Short mmCIF file of C-alpha atoms in Angstrom, two decimals:
data_model
loop_
_atom_site.label_atom_id
_atom_site.label_comp_id
_atom_site.label_asym_id
_atom_site.label_seq_id
_atom_site.Cartn_x
_atom_site.Cartn_y
_atom_site.Cartn_z
CA MET A 1 30.52 -17.85 -63.13
CA THR A 2 34.02 -18.85 -62.00
CA ASN A 3 35.58 -20.62 -59.04
CA THR A 4 32.31 -22.21 -57.96
CA LYS A 5 33.62 -25.64 -57.01
CA VAL A 6 33.40 -26.32 -53.28
CA TYR A 7 34.98 -29.36 -51.63
CA VAL A 8 33.20 -31.18 -48.81
CA LYS A 9 35.43 -33.85 -47.30
CA HIS A 10 34.37 -36.02 -44.38
CA LEU A 11 36.86 -37.25 -41.78
CA THR A 12 36.54 -40.85 -40.66
CA SER A 13 38.98 -41.05 -37.74
CA ASP A 14 37.55 -41.51 -34.26
CA TYR A 15 36.67 -38.40 -32.32
CA GLN A 16 37.46 -38.24 -28.59
CA LYS A 17 35.43 -40.61 -26.41
CA GLU A 18 35.49 -38.27 -23.39
CA SER A 19 32.91 -35.57 -22.81
CA ARG A 20 33.54 -32.49 -24.93
CA THR A 21 33.62 -30.46 -21.72
CA LYS A 22 37.23 -31.62 -21.66
CA PHE A 23 39.01 -29.98 -24.60
CA LEU A 24 41.72 -32.30 -25.91
CA PRO A 25 44.25 -32.27 -28.73
CA LEU A 26 43.25 -34.39 -31.70
CA SER A 27 44.48 -37.97 -31.97
CA LYS A 28 47.46 -38.80 -34.15
CA GLU A 29 45.09 -40.62 -36.52
CA MET A 30 42.81 -37.59 -36.87
CA SER A 31 45.74 -35.23 -37.30
CA LYS A 32 47.21 -37.41 -40.05
CA GLU A 33 43.85 -37.67 -41.81
CA ILE A 34 43.40 -33.90 -41.67
CA LYS A 35 46.81 -33.48 -43.26
CA ASP A 36 45.97 -35.99 -46.00
CA VAL A 37 42.65 -34.27 -46.76
CA VAL A 38 44.24 -30.81 -46.78
CA TYR A 39 46.90 -32.01 -49.20
CA ASP A 40 44.33 -33.70 -51.46
CA ILE A 41 42.14 -30.58 -51.63
CA LEU A 42 44.99 -28.20 -52.34
CA ASP A 43 46.49 -30.55 -54.94
CA ASP A 44 43.16 -30.80 -56.73
CA ALA A 45 42.65 -27.03 -56.56
CA GLY A 46 45.93 -26.38 -58.35
CA GLY A 47 48.74 -26.94 -55.86
CA GLU A 48 51.83 -24.90 -56.62
CA ALA A 49 49.97 -23.19 -59.47
CA LEU A 50 48.01 -21.28 -56.81
CA LEU A 51 51.19 -19.47 -55.79
CA LYS A 52 51.64 -16.00 -57.22
CA GLU A 53 54.65 -13.91 -58.24
CA SER A 54 56.20 -13.55 -54.77
CA LYS A 55 55.46 -17.18 -53.80
CA ASN A 56 54.58 -15.82 -50.37
CA VAL A 57 51.56 -17.30 -48.56
CA TYR A 58 49.42 -15.34 -46.11
CA ILE A 59 47.29 -17.50 -43.83
CA LYS A 60 44.46 -16.09 -41.69
CA PRO A 61 43.07 -18.53 -39.07
CA ASN A 62 40.11 -17.82 -36.85
CA GLY A 63 42.06 -16.96 -33.72
CA ILE A 64 39.60 -14.72 -31.91
CA ASP A 65 40.41 -16.15 -28.49
CA GLY A 66 41.99 -19.11 -26.75
CA LYS A 67 38.72 -20.51 -25.44
CA ALA A 68 37.97 -24.13 -26.32
CA TYR A 69 36.28 -24.75 -29.68
CA CYS A 70 36.16 -21.10 -30.74
CA TYR A 71 39.37 -21.10 -32.81
CA THR A 72 40.70 -23.00 -35.81
CA ARG A 73 42.31 -26.22 -34.62
CA PRO A 74 46.13 -25.92 -34.57
CA GLU A 75 46.47 -29.36 -36.19
CA PHE A 76 44.60 -28.01 -39.21
CA VAL A 77 46.58 -24.77 -39.33
CA GLU A 78 49.86 -26.68 -39.19
CA ALA A 79 48.78 -29.03 -41.99
CA VAL A 80 48.14 -26.05 -44.30
CA ILE A 81 51.48 -24.46 -43.39
CA GLN A 82 53.32 -27.74 -43.98
CA TYR A 83 51.68 -28.13 -47.38
CA TRP A 84 53.01 -24.80 -48.57
CA LYS A 85 56.45 -25.43 -47.08
CA GLU A 86 56.60 -28.53 -49.26
CA HIS A 87 55.05 -26.95 -52.35
CA GLY A 88 57.24 -24.03 -53.23
CA ALA A 89 56.28 -21.26 -50.81
CA ASN A 90 58.91 -18.61 -50.16
CA LYS A 91 57.65 -17.10 -46.89
CA ILE A 92 54.55 -18.12 -44.94
CA TYR A 93 52.82 -15.63 -42.67
CA LEU A 94 50.23 -16.49 -40.02
CA PHE A 95 48.33 -13.29 -39.24
CA GLU A 96 45.40 -12.37 -37.01
CA ASN A 97 43.80 -9.59 -34.96
CA SER A 98 41.90 -11.17 -32.09
CA THR A 99 38.59 -10.13 -30.60
CA GLN A 100 38.06 -7.24 -28.19
CA SER A 101 39.13 -7.86 -24.59
CA ASN A 102 42.05 -9.90 -25.94
CA PHE A 103 45.28 -9.39 -27.83
CA THR A 104 46.74 -11.54 -30.56
CA ARG A 105 50.14 -12.31 -29.06
CA LEU A 106 48.48 -13.97 -26.05
CA VAL A 107 45.94 -15.82 -28.23
CA TYR A 108 48.79 -17.33 -30.28
CA GLU A 109 50.23 -18.76 -27.06
CA LEU A 110 46.84 -20.05 -25.89
CA THR A 111 45.93 -21.72 -29.18
CA GLY A 112 49.31 -23.24 -29.97
CA TYR A 113 49.80 -21.03 -33.04
CA ALA A 114 53.00 -19.58 -31.58
CA ALA A 115 54.43 -23.08 -31.14
CA ILE A 116 53.44 -23.93 -34.73
CA CYS A 117 55.34 -20.91 -36.00
CA ARG A 118 58.42 -21.91 -34.01
CA ARG A 119 58.27 -25.48 -35.39
CA THR A 120 57.58 -24.63 -39.02
CA GLY A 121 59.29 -21.30 -39.51
CA ALA A 122 56.02 -19.57 -40.36
CA ILE A 123 56.14 -15.89 -39.44
CA PRO A 124 53.59 -14.80 -36.78
CA VAL A 125 51.96 -11.43 -37.43
CA TYR A 126 49.93 -9.61 -34.77
CA LEU A 127 47.81 -7.06 -36.59
CA ASP A 128 46.91 -5.22 -33.38
CA GLU A 129 50.60 -4.27 -33.06
CA ASP A 130 50.83 -2.77 -36.56
CA LYS A 131 50.24 0.80 -37.67
CA GLY A 132 47.39 1.36 -40.08
CA GLN A 133 45.51 3.56 -42.53
CA ILE A 134 41.93 4.78 -42.71
CA TYR A 135 39.42 3.07 -45.01
CA GLU A 136 35.73 3.71 -45.53
CA PHE A 137 32.64 1.71 -44.72
CA LYS A 138 30.55 2.50 -47.80
CA GLY A 139 27.45 0.35 -47.40
CA SER A 140 25.10 2.80 -45.70
CA ASP A 141 24.55 6.49 -44.96
CA GLU A 142 23.12 5.49 -41.57
CA TYR A 143 26.31 4.20 -39.96
CA GLN A 144 27.38 5.69 -36.64
CA SER A 145 30.95 5.58 -37.96
CA ASN A 146 31.82 5.26 -41.65
CA THR A 147 35.60 4.82 -41.33
CA PHE A 148 37.92 2.20 -39.90
CA GLU A 149 41.63 1.68 -39.53
CA MET A 150 43.19 -1.33 -41.25
CA ALA A 151 46.69 -2.61 -40.50
CA ASN A 152 49.42 -1.74 -42.99
CA PHE A 153 50.38 -5.42 -43.21
CA VAL A 154 47.02 -6.21 -44.80
CA ILE A 155 46.99 -3.12 -46.99
CA GLU A 156 50.49 -3.56 -48.40
CA ASN A 157 50.42 -7.32 -48.93
CA LEU A 158 46.79 -8.22 -49.61
CA ILE A 159 45.34 -5.09 -51.19
CA LYS A 160 48.16 -3.21 -52.96
CA ASP A 161 50.10 -6.39 -53.86
CA ARG A 162 46.98 -8.51 -54.34
CA ASP A 163 48.30 -10.06 -57.55
CA LYS A 164 51.63 -11.06 -56.01
CA ASN A 165 50.62 -12.89 -52.82
CA LEU A 166 48.46 -15.92 -52.04
CA TYR A 167 45.87 -15.29 -49.31
CA ILE A 168 44.26 -18.29 -47.59
CA SER A 169 41.51 -18.07 -44.98
CA LEU A 170 41.09 -20.83 -42.37
CA PRO A 171 37.85 -20.20 -40.44
CA LYS A 172 36.30 -22.51 -37.87
CA LEU A 173 32.88 -24.02 -38.63
CA LYS A 174 30.67 -22.05 -36.24
CA THR A 175 27.24 -20.55 -35.98
CA HIS A 176 27.14 -17.02 -34.65
CA SER A 177 24.51 -15.58 -32.34
CA MET A 178 24.79 -12.16 -34.02
CA ALA A 179 25.69 -12.96 -37.64
CA GLY A 180 24.16 -16.40 -38.28
CA VAL A 181 27.50 -18.01 -39.09
CA THR A 182 31.12 -17.01 -38.72
CA LEU A 183 33.02 -18.52 -41.66
CA GLY A 184 35.17 -17.02 -44.41
CA VAL A 185 33.44 -13.66 -44.78
CA LYS A 186 33.14 -13.07 -41.04
CA ASN A 187 36.78 -14.18 -40.60
CA GLN A 188 37.79 -10.85 -42.18
CA TRP A 189 36.17 -8.83 -39.38
CA ALA A 190 39.67 -8.98 -37.89
CA PHE A 191 40.79 -6.31 -40.36
CA PRO A 192 39.13 -3.28 -38.69
CA ARG A 193 40.82 -2.21 -35.45
CA GLN A 194 39.15 -3.44 -32.28
CA SER A 195 38.17 0.15 -31.46
CA ASP A 196 36.36 0.45 -34.80
CA ARG A 197 34.34 -2.77 -34.40
CA GLY A 198 32.18 -1.38 -31.60
CA PHE A 199 30.26 1.06 -33.82
CA ASP A 200 27.25 -0.35 -35.69
CA HIS A 201 27.77 -3.79 -34.15
CA ASN A 202 23.98 -3.92 -34.30
CA TYR A 203 21.45 -4.56 -37.06
CA MET A 204 24.02 -3.00 -39.44
CA LEU A 205 26.68 -5.64 -38.73
CA GLY A 206 26.04 -7.65 -41.89
CA SER A 207 26.41 -4.55 -44.02
CA LYS A 208 29.79 -3.73 -42.50
CA LEU A 209 31.03 -7.30 -42.98
CA VAL A 210 30.26 -6.97 -46.67
CA ASP A 211 31.97 -3.57 -46.79
CA VAL A 212 35.19 -5.25 -45.65
CA LEU A 213 34.63 -8.00 -48.22
CA SER A 214 34.49 -5.33 -50.94
CA TYR A 215 38.16 -4.51 -50.32
CA LEU A 216 39.53 -8.05 -50.47
CA ARG A 217 38.53 -11.69 -50.65
CA PRO A 218 40.64 -14.78 -49.95
CA ASP A 219 42.11 -16.72 -52.86
CA PHE A 220 41.14 -19.91 -51.08
CA THR A 221 39.00 -20.63 -48.03
CA MET A 222 39.25 -23.83 -45.98
CA ILE A 223 36.71 -24.24 -43.17
CA GLU A 224 37.85 -26.51 -40.35
CA GLY A 225 34.87 -28.49 -39.09
CA VAL A 226 36.36 -31.17 -36.88
CA GLU A 227 33.72 -29.69 -34.60
CA GLY A 228 30.98 -27.24 -35.39
CA THR A 229 29.56 -24.95 -32.76
CA ILE A 230 25.87 -24.17 -32.37
CA TYR A 231 24.25 -21.64 -30.00
CA GLY A 232 26.77 -19.10 -31.23
CA HIS A 233 30.50 -18.84 -31.83
CA TYR A 234 31.84 -18.81 -28.28
CA PRO A 235 30.63 -21.97 -26.57
CA VAL A 236 30.43 -22.42 -22.83
CA THR A 237 32.89 -25.22 -22.08
CA ALA A 238 30.63 -26.60 -19.35
CA LEU A 239 27.88 -26.94 -21.98
CA ALA A 240 30.09 -28.24 -24.79
CA ASP A 241 28.23 -31.54 -25.05
CA GLU A 242 25.15 -29.54 -26.07
CA ALA A 243 26.83 -26.77 -28.05
CA VAL A 244 29.70 -28.52 -29.87
CA LEU A 245 29.01 -31.11 -32.58
CA PRO A 246 31.75 -33.50 -33.80
CA LEU A 247 30.84 -32.95 -37.46
CA LYS A 248 34.25 -34.08 -38.78
CA VAL A 249 34.10 -32.19 -42.09
CA ILE A 250 36.30 -29.84 -44.09
CA VAL A 251 34.71 -27.39 -46.56
CA ALA A 252 36.91 -25.53 -49.02
CA GLY A 253 36.81 -23.49 -52.21
CA LYS A 254 38.16 -20.53 -54.14
CA ASN A 255 34.90 -18.56 -53.92
CA VAL A 256 34.56 -17.47 -50.29
CA VAL A 257 30.86 -16.65 -50.49
CA ALA A 258 30.03 -19.98 -52.17
CA THR A 259 32.17 -21.84 -49.63
CA ASP A 260 30.37 -20.08 -46.78
CA MET A 261 27.00 -20.94 -48.30
CA VAL A 262 27.92 -24.63 -48.20
CA GLY A 263 29.30 -24.26 -44.67
CA ALA A 264 26.05 -22.62 -43.55
CA ARG A 265 24.07 -25.40 -45.18
CA ILE A 266 25.77 -27.93 -42.88
CA PHE A 267 23.93 -26.17 -40.04
CA GLY A 268 20.72 -26.20 -42.08
CA LEU A 269 21.01 -22.46 -42.75
CA GLY A 270 20.36 -20.62 -46.00
CA LEU A 271 20.83 -17.07 -47.23
CA GLU A 272 17.66 -15.99 -45.44
CA ASP A 273 19.32 -16.98 -42.15
CA VAL A 274 22.65 -15.24 -42.75
CA PRO A 275 22.20 -11.53 -43.61
CA HIS A 276 25.80 -10.87 -44.65
CA LEU A 277 25.84 -13.76 -47.14
CA LYS A 278 22.53 -12.66 -48.62
CA LEU A 279 23.87 -9.13 -49.00
CA ALA A 280 27.17 -10.38 -50.47
CA VAL A 281 25.19 -12.21 -53.17
CA GLU A 282 23.01 -9.17 -53.86
CA LYS A 283 26.08 -6.94 -54.21
CA GLY A 284 27.81 -9.27 -56.66
CA PHE A 285 30.60 -10.60 -54.43
CA SER A 286 29.60 -14.24 -55.03
CA GLU A 287 30.86 -14.21 -58.65
CA GLY A 288 27.42 -15.04 -59.99
CA VAL A 289 26.49 -17.70 -57.44
CA GLN A 290 22.89 -17.18 -56.34
CA SER A 291 22.14 -20.47 -54.58
CA LEU A 292 23.57 -23.91 -53.85
CA ASP A 293 22.32 -24.98 -57.30
CA ASP A 294 25.05 -22.78 -58.82
CA ILE A 295 27.82 -24.57 -56.90
CA GLU A 296 29.61 -27.74 -57.97
CA ILE A 297 29.91 -29.58 -54.66
CA ASP A 298 32.70 -32.15 -54.61
CA GLY A 299 31.32 -34.30 -51.81
CA ASP A 300 28.04 -35.09 -50.08
CA ILE A 301 25.89 -32.76 -47.98
CA SER A 302 22.67 -34.77 -48.16
CA MET A 303 23.00 -35.92 -44.54
CA TYR A 304 22.68 -32.38 -43.20
CA THR A 305 18.92 -32.15 -42.79
CA GLU A 306 18.59 -30.48 -39.38
CA LYS A 307 18.46 -26.73 -38.82
CA TYR A 308 20.58 -25.95 -35.79
CA PRO A 309 20.09 -23.01 -33.40
CA THR A 310 22.35 -19.98 -33.73
CA ASP A 311 21.12 -17.95 -30.75
CA LEU A 312 22.56 -18.37 -27.27
CA TYR A 313 21.84 -21.38 -25.10
CA ASP A 314 19.57 -20.45 -22.22
CA ALA A 315 22.04 -20.80 -19.34
CA PHE A 316 22.25 -17.56 -17.40
CA PRO A 317 22.47 -16.84 -13.66
CA GLU A 318 19.03 -16.55 -12.10
CA ASP A 319 20.15 -13.76 -9.80
CA VAL A 320 21.29 -11.40 -12.57
CA LYS A 321 18.26 -9.35 -13.64
CA LEU A 322 18.22 -8.65 -17.39
CA ILE A 323 16.27 -5.59 -18.59
CA TYR A 324 15.73 -5.10 -22.31
CA GLY A 325 14.57 -1.95 -24.06
CA LYS A 326 11.12 -2.28 -25.59
CA GLU A 327 11.84 -0.04 -28.58
CA ARG A 328 15.09 -1.71 -29.59
CA ALA A 329 17.59 -4.22 -28.21
CA CYS A 330 19.93 -5.46 -30.94
CA LYS A 331 21.07 -9.02 -30.43
CA GLU A 332 23.98 -8.22 -32.79
CA GLY A 333 25.44 -5.83 -30.25
CA CYS A 334 24.39 -4.72 -26.79
CA VAL A 335 22.40 -7.90 -26.11
CA ASN A 336 24.25 -11.00 -27.25
CA ASN A 337 27.80 -9.75 -26.78
CA PRO A 338 27.46 -9.16 -23.03
CA LEU A 339 25.12 -12.13 -22.63
CA THR A 340 27.75 -14.41 -24.15
CA LEU A 341 30.33 -13.15 -21.67
CA LEU A 342 27.84 -13.43 -18.82
CA GLN A 343 27.12 -17.10 -19.44
CA ILE A 344 30.82 -17.92 -19.86
CA LEU A 345 31.78 -16.25 -16.57
CA TYR A 346 28.84 -17.84 -14.77
CA ASN A 347 29.08 -21.40 -16.09
CA ASP A 348 32.83 -21.81 -16.62
CA HIS A 349 34.27 -19.53 -13.93
CA HIS A 350 31.61 -19.66 -11.17
CA GLY A 351 31.01 -15.93 -11.41
CA LYS A 352 28.69 -14.31 -8.87
CA GLY A 353 25.32 -12.70 -9.54
CA GLY A 354 23.24 -10.27 -7.50
CA TRP A 355 23.27 -7.34 -9.96
CA THR A 356 21.34 -5.97 -12.96
CA MET A 357 22.15 -5.52 -16.65
CA VAL A 358 20.29 -2.99 -18.83
CA MET A 359 20.39 -3.20 -22.65
CA GLY A 360 18.69 -1.40 -25.54
CA LYS A 361 16.36 1.61 -25.52
CA GLY A 362 12.77 2.44 -24.70
CA PHE A 363 12.58 1.32 -21.08
CA ASP A 364 9.69 1.08 -18.66
CA GLU A 365 10.35 3.90 -16.20
CA ALA A 366 9.03 1.97 -13.22
CA GLU A 367 11.31 -0.99 -14.03
CA ILE A 368 14.38 1.27 -14.12
CA ASP A 369 13.32 2.99 -10.88
CA ALA A 370 13.04 -0.39 -9.18
CA ILE A 371 16.71 -1.27 -9.78
CA GLN A 372 18.69 -1.66 -6.57
CA GLY A 373 22.37 -2.36 -5.94
CA GLN A 374 24.87 -2.56 -8.77
CA VAL A 375 23.94 -2.23 -12.45
CA LEU A 376 25.77 -2.56 -15.77
CA VAL A 377 24.34 -0.36 -18.54
CA VAL A 378 25.35 -1.69 -21.96
CA GLY A 379 25.25 0.24 -25.23
CA HIS A 380 25.09 3.95 -26.04
CA CYS A 381 21.29 3.85 -26.40
CA ALA A 382 20.78 2.65 -22.82
CA ILE A 383 23.49 4.92 -21.42
CA ASN A 384 21.91 7.98 -23.05
CA GLU A 385 18.45 7.09 -21.80
CA VAL A 386 18.96 5.92 -18.22
CA GLY A 387 22.65 6.36 -17.34
CA ASP A 388 22.51 9.72 -15.57
CA LYS A 389 19.32 8.83 -13.76
CA LEU A 390 20.84 5.63 -12.37
CA VAL A 391 24.03 7.40 -11.26
CA GLN A 392 22.04 10.10 -9.47
CA ARG A 393 19.95 7.54 -7.60
CA LEU A 394 22.42 4.68 -6.98
CA GLY A 395 25.73 6.53 -6.92
CA LYS A 396 28.60 6.40 -9.39
CA LYS A 397 30.29 3.50 -7.60
CA ASN A 398 27.30 1.23 -8.32
CA VAL A 399 26.77 2.02 -12.00
CA PHE A 400 29.00 0.54 -14.73
CA PHE A 401 28.99 1.66 -18.37
CA SER A 402 29.94 -0.15 -21.59
CA GLY A 403 29.26 2.10 -24.58
CA LYS A 404 28.99 2.06 -28.37
CA CYS A 405 27.06 -0.98 -29.64
CA ASN A 406 29.78 -3.34 -28.54
CA GLU A 407 32.58 -2.34 -26.16
CA LEU A 408 33.38 -5.87 -25.13
CA ALA A 409 36.52 -4.90 -23.21
CA LYS A 410 34.50 -2.56 -20.98
CA SER A 411 31.74 -5.15 -20.56
CA ALA A 412 34.43 -7.63 -19.51
CA ALA A 413 36.02 -5.19 -17.07
CA ALA A 414 32.64 -4.55 -15.46
CA MET A 415 31.74 -8.22 -15.22
CA PHE A 416 35.13 -9.23 -13.85
CA TYR A 417 34.43 -6.80 -11.00
CA LEU A 418 30.75 -7.63 -10.52
CA MET A 419 31.23 -11.40 -10.77
CA LYS A 420 34.58 -11.52 -8.95
CA VAL A 421 36.45 -13.36 -11.71
CA SER A 422 40.13 -12.60 -12.31
CA PRO A 423 41.12 -11.65 -15.88
CA LEU A 424 44.20 -13.87 -15.43
CA GLU A 425 41.96 -16.83 -14.58
CA PHE A 426 40.03 -16.17 -17.80
CA ALA A 427 43.14 -17.07 -19.83
CA PRO A 428 43.87 -20.81 -19.39
CA ILE A 429 47.63 -20.39 -19.21
CA SER A 430 50.29 -19.55 -16.62
CA PRO A 431 49.81 -15.99 -15.31
CA LEU A 432 53.52 -15.43 -15.89
CA VAL A 433 53.08 -16.20 -19.60
CA SER A 434 50.06 -13.90 -19.76
CA VAL A 435 51.94 -11.04 -18.14
CA ARG A 436 54.96 -11.60 -20.39
CA CYS A 437 52.74 -11.48 -23.48
CA ILE A 438 51.04 -8.30 -22.25
CA ILE A 439 54.39 -6.60 -21.72
CA GLN A 440 55.67 -7.67 -25.14
CA ALA A 441 52.47 -6.56 -26.85
CA LYS A 442 52.56 -3.14 -25.18
CA LEU A 443 56.23 -2.69 -26.08
CA HIS A 444 55.29 -3.43 -29.70
CA GLY A 445 52.51 -0.85 -29.65
CA THR A 446 49.41 -3.03 -29.44
CA LYS A 447 46.13 -1.19 -29.99
CA ALA A 448 44.08 -4.04 -28.54
CA LEU A 449 41.39 -3.15 -26.02
CA VAL A 450 42.16 -5.17 -22.90
CA PRO A 451 40.67 -4.87 -19.40
CA SER A 452 42.99 -4.08 -16.51
CA LEU A 453 44.49 -7.14 -14.83
CA LEU A 454 43.02 -5.72 -11.62
CA SER A 455 39.49 -5.39 -13.00
CA ASN A 456 38.13 -7.85 -10.46
CA TYR A 457 39.39 -5.58 -7.64
CA ILE A 458 39.06 -2.07 -9.05
CA LYS A 459 36.07 -0.46 -10.78
CA THR A 460 37.43 0.87 -14.08
CA VAL A 461 34.28 1.55 -16.15
#
């Protein structure tokens, strides 16, 4: 076994006294302590000796969205960039490909990553604006789609020139309602195009995460755990006091699977709770690590004795009827993706109810026949089974479709209309900045899947 040391460093600075429903920048004391801990970890791990031939550093944060607590804290990202500026790096790249229904250029503005790049000279890279090449998902013969497009930036610098460039992953410490946790391994789900992530975003999700891992693994993973999220990876801000824990911990190591195993353990989760980590171990991507006993932990995890929930908090509108298929309804796809969005729009944006959502397959015919008014049918299984029947009875204007296993952009477009929430309101930034970012992204050829800015007024799906 190699590279099995994992650092667990606890932060002692005060966390904010206000309710976590108010998302605030970290204090100067916390920011300084984070920088000190980052420097100590990287020094101990080898410092400048970690640099490779090019001396270029490629940093991948978790920048899926600009929503509070779902992304890697900018103070942490900046500390890592500053370390390499001071320790011999030639060029430093900050690269990401945000989640569906979003685009990376806007997320960089929302999170503060764009400002960090301007201050430090780090080079921002928006993978959704890059051309790509086709790679294979090889883990199963049962996939709906066994290919995906990966950006040339990743291929040229982190696959073809793997021995020349240093690749560092900076995930956020989060549970995940569909994958158990979203740490270093899940952080690489940014590499497939948004359009390719919708297929098999079901019970096969863990297998596809490991397929991506088979192509490349970070040289070093540093999990930012100033906070840790429970009840999934995309917490409702109004419920942040229940769903966001001020854990004040940083977990880091060279072995991404081992580092993730320790990160999962902080939530009380083991391999049996996280399918993609269990599969990564079985397929030999953990470099011989089979359990926590095989890891040298530099720090203390004995205080983490509670097993925290990963599934969604029960906070949904009472007047939205949810119908699940009795044969199958995958929480990894057509269930928890739209449910996450539903509870965000309802709790944080005062979205309206009075409609129905249908998910899965194997429905009670009488229950489908009883649907009145407007209905959102999510997932290809449900669309194939009841879509035509609902259109014939209710009319096309009252039936909304979001296909594949996870077409989050279409789910968002439908819910913006049904719940009367503006897409511009969903981004906590000046509408002028949002529009400017959209124009720039489109001019640079973004392939991101983004709902129309008029989705709340016009039915588009």
